[in-house]
Amino acid sequence: MINLFTYSMMLLDVIYFILRNSLRIVMRPRTKPIDGELVLITGAGGGLGRLFAQEFTKHGAEVVLWDINSSSNEQTAKLVREMGGKAHTYTVDVTKKEDVYQNADLVRKDLGRDVTMLVNNAGVVAGERMLDCPDELVERTMKVNCHALFWTVKAFLPQMKAQNHGHIVTIASVLGLFSTACVEDYCASKFAAVGFHESLAHELLADEFDGVKMTLVCPYIVDTGMFEGCKIRYEVELILPPLEPQYCVEQAMNAILIDQPLVCIPRLTYLPFLLLPWESNVVTYRFMGSDKCMVPFIDTMKKQAANAAIAVA
Ligand SMILES: NC(=O)C1=CN([C@@H]2O[C@H](COP(=O)(O)OP(=O)(O)OC[C@H]3O[C@@H](n4cnc5c(N)ncnc54)[C@H](OP(=O)(O)O)[C@@H]3O)[C@@H](O)[C@H]2O)C=CC1
Ligand SMILES: CC1=C(/C=C/C(C)=C/C=C/C(C)=C/C=O)C(C)(C)CCC1
């Protein structure tokens, strides 16, 4: 008898959950206002980070800019201020957890309020084949693209939970959903970032912190220079060209502003994530030229490193 009661209550709970969420799918979701939000962006001096700072400013948010590179970070702040926005810069190495915790306290002290939106955007890639990749670069990629997410979330999530209000954005990659050759460090770190993000999202939902939103952003190649040289088969590239950075950030913002949990940019890249069982994807990769797409990128990195070495010599 009790089992029957328990099962019927569980069934009612599931039906209620589906009804409550299906309305969101049917009705066009409203874009939430973010004027007055305090948005912290890591890697704000870089290609996407800078554009995110400007997009959040366009929507009236105040931005806190963290980057290891103070000059590029200041450049972003200058652009934000020229738009009439408010920007606060901090030179932070997100791989150093004490650096993160101390600067998080400094932000709260300086601004007298809590960060309400966190954009974990900082990212690096080694750009070497597996056995050519120095251990230090493997460790650096994991520390920036994965471990740093733990430190920034531990620094800012407690206050979001206290208010049951906030948003955590993880800038992962399609290479956190499916892989390709010669980017083992990057794929491992981005798969880890996806796992971290999803586990945290489940935790917040399970604990009913429905006011703390999460968005996982998975872009395809973006023309910021980070993957300069990466090339797939020409015919495929015609339908799947590298993304314009501005377009990528606008698509991500559209998702963030409707509290969309996941966005793959462009939509076409949902397919490999959904459709590629292992046996078929080796053939697909060969056909698409995506099995060797990173070779020119690695050669470019080698040339840049060689030129840099000559310049120093
Ligand atoms: N470009 C692409 O094709 C794609 C990128 N992405 C992801 O988007 C995000 C942004 O990429 P993108 O703008 O292209 O990359 P960029 O290299 O242009 O920007 C990354 C920024 O992060 C900074 N950074 C690096 N290490 C640290 C650190 N330890 N502490 C703080 N800041 C650090 C970099 O500083 P510095 O320049 O001094 O190193 C740089 O300003 C990354 O997470 C990337 O993985 C996802 C899909 C595609
Ligand atoms: C593997 C694969 C593809 C190529 C994907 C590539 C080349 C992604 C590169 C992403 C990057 C560089 C992300 C950086 O964060 C296609 C053509 C979609 C077809 C399906 C399988």
mmCIF file of C-alpha atoms and ligand atoms in Angstrom, residues 172-175 178-180 186 219-221 227 230 232 236 240 269 272 276 284-285 288 290 293-294, ligand 2:
data_model
loop_
_atom_site.group_PDB
_atom_site.id
_atom_site.type_symbol
_atom_site.label_atom_id
_atom_site.label_comp_id
_atom_site.label_asym_id
_atom_site.label_seq_id
_atom_site.Cartn_x
_atom_site.Cartn_y
_atom_site.Cartn_z
ATOM 1 C CA ALA A 172 33.738 25.598 -22.339
ATOM 2 C CA SER A 173 33.916 24.480 -25.988
ATOM 3 C CA VAL A 174 32.483 21.975 -28.449
ATOM 4 C CA LEU A 175 35.734 20.191 -27.588
ATOM 5 C CA PHE A 178 33.278 15.773 -28.529
ATOM 6 C CA SER A 179 36.982 15.456 -29.289
ATOM 7 C CA THR A 180 39.447 15.616 -32.126
ATOM 8 C CA TYR A 186 42.500 21.026 -24.179
ATOM 9 C CA PRO A 219 31.488 27.415 -29.151
ATOM 10 C CA TYR A 220 33.056 25.929 -32.285
ATOM 11 C CA ILE A 221 36.304 27.526 -33.601
ATOM 12 C CA PHE A 227 43.432 28.286 -32.728
ATOM 13 C CA CYS A 230 43.089 25.030 -37.376
ATOM 14 C CA ILE A 232 38.923 21.336 -41.645
ATOM 15 C CA VAL A 236 32.949 21.434 -44.949
ATOM 16 C CA LEU A 240 30.952 25.515 -41.007
ATOM 17 C CA THR A 269 27.544 21.559 -33.584
ATOM 18 C CA PRO A 272 28.272 15.642 -33.441
ATOM 19 C CA LEU A 276 28.498 10.321 -33.185
ATOM 20 C CA THR A 284 33.088 11.067 -40.351
ATOM 21 C CA TYR A 285 36.257 12.704 -39.063
ATOM 22 C CA MET A 288 35.233 16.076 -42.767
ATOM 23 C CA SER A 290 38.497 16.964 -38.743
ATOM 24 C CA CYS A 293 42.453 19.729 -38.586
ATOM 25 C CA MET A 294 44.848 20.638 -35.753
HETATM 26 C C1 LIG B 2 35.460 16.874 -34.819
HETATM 27 C C2 LIG B 2 34.326 17.161 -35.765
HETATM 28 C C3 LIG B 2 34.260 18.351 -36.445
HETATM 29 C C4 LIG B 2 35.311 19.374 -36.286
HETATM 30 C C5 LIG B 2 35.356 20.079 -35.156
HETATM 31 C C6 LIG B 2 36.394 21.028 -34.871
HETATM 32 C C7 LIG B 2 37.525 21.228 -35.814
HETATM 33 C C8 LIG B 2 36.279 21.740 -33.729
HETATM 34 C C9 LIG B 2 37.237 22.686 -33.256
HETATM 35 C C10 LIG B 2 36.879 23.354 -32.127
HETATM 36 C C11 LIG B 2 37.743 24.255 -31.422
HETATM 37 C C12 LIG B 2 39.040 24.654 -31.979
HETATM 38 C C13 LIG B 2 37.297 24.686 -30.210
HETATM 39 C C14 LIG B 2 38.064 25.456 -29.331
HETATM 40 O O1 LIG B 2 37.680 25.636 -28.160
HETATM 41 C C15 LIG B 2 33.113 18.664 -37.374
HETATM 42 C C16 LIG B 2 33.647 19.322 -38.627
HETATM 43 C C17 LIG B 2 32.156 19.615 -36.634
HETATM 44 C C18 LIG B 2 32.374 17.404 -37.796
HETATM 45 C C19 LIG B 2 32.061 16.494 -36.659
HETATM 46 C C20 LIG B 2 33.331 16.079 -35.909
#
